[in-house]
GROMACS .gro file of C-alpha atoms in nm:
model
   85
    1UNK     CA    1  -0.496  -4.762  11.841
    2UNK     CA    2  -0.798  -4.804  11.643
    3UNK     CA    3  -1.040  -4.543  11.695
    4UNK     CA    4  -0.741  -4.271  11.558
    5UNK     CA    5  -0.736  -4.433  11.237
    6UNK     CA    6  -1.110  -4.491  11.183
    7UNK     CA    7  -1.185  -4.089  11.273
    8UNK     CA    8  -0.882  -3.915  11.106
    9UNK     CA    9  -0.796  -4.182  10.827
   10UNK     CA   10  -1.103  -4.316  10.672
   11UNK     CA   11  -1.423  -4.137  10.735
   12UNK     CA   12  -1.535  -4.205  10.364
   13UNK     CA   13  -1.542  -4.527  10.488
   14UNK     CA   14  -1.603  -4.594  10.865
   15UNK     CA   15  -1.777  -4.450  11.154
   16UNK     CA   16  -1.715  -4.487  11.524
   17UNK     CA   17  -2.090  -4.569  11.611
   18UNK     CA   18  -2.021  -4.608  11.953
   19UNK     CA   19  -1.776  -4.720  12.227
   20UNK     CA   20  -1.778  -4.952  12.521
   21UNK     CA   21  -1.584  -4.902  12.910
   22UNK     CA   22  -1.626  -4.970  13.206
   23UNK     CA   23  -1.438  -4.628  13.282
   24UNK     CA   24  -1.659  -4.328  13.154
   25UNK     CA   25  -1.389  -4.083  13.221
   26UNK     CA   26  -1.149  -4.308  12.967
   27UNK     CA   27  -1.446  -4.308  12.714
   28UNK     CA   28  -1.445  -3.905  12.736
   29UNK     CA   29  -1.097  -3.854  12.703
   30UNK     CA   30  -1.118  -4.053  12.397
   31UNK     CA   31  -1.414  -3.896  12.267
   32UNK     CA   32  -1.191  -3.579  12.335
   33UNK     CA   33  -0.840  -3.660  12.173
   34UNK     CA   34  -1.024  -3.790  11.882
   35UNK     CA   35  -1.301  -3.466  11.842
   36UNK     CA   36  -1.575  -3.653  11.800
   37UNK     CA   37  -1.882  -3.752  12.001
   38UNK     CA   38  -1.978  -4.063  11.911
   39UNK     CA   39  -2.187  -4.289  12.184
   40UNK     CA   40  -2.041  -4.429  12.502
   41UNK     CA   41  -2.195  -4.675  12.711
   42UNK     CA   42  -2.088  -4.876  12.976
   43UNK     CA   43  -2.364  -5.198  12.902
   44UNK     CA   44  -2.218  -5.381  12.566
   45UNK     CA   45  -2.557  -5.534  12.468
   46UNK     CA   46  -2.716  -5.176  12.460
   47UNK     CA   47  -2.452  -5.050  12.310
   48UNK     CA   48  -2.523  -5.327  12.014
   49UNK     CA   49  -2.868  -5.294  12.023
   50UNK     CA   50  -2.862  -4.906  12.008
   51UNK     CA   51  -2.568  -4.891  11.741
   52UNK     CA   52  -2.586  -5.175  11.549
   53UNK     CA   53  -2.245  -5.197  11.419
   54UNK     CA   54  -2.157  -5.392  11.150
   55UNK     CA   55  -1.814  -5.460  11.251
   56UNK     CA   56  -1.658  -5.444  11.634
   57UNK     CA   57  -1.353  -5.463  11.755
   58UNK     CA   58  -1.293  -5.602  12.062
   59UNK     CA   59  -0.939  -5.476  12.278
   60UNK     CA   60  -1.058  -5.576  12.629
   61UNK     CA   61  -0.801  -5.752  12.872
   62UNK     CA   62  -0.726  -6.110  12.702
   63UNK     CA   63  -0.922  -6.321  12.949
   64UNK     CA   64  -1.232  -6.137  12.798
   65UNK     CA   65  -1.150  -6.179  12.454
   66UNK     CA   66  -1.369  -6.496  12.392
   67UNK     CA   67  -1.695  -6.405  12.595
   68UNK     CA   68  -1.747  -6.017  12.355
   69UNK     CA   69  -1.637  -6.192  11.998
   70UNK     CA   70  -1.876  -6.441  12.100
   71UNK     CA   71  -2.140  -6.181  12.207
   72UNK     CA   72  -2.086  -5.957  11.924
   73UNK     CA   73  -2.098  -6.296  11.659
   74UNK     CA   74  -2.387  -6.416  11.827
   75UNK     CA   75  -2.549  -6.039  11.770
   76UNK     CA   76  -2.432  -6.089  11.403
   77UNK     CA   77  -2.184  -5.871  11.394
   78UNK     CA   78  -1.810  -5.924  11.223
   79UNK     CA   79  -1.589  -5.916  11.483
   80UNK     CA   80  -1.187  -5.746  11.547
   81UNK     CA   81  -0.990  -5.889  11.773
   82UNK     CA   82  -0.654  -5.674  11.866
   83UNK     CA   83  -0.468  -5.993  11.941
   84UNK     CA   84  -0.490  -6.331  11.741
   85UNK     CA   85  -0.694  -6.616  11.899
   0.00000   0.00000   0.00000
């Protein structure tokens, strides 16, 4: 939902510096349907330390929301969530 937009849509303005799964294979696919290659890691601190987005966006299941906006604020990062809080 987001990853479509920021390859196709806006490239003069955003990169995909890296995503974050627990499921490689859904990480590859993505990588794949999008024709890119950008980073995927399964740790989200590396993938921070090793990317070091300015902005992420966070779509993991809505019990997790809190603990990665918090990570990612506390790595002082803006953070996206894809449902309100």
């Amino acid at each position: 939902m987001f990853a479509m937009p920021i390859v196709r849509k806006y490239p003069q303005v955003a990169d995909l510096v890296g995503i974050c799964d627990t499921n490689t294979g859904r990480m590859a696919y993505l990588n794949r349907i999008l024709g890119c290659n950008a980073p995927a890691f399964t740790d989200f601190d590396e993938m921070l330390r090793k990317t070091r987005p300015d902005t992420v966006i966070i779509a993991t299941p809505d019990a997790l929301h809190h603990e990665f906006i918090v990570r990612t604020l506390e790595a002082g990062c803006d953070a996206v969530s894809e449902k309100p809080m």
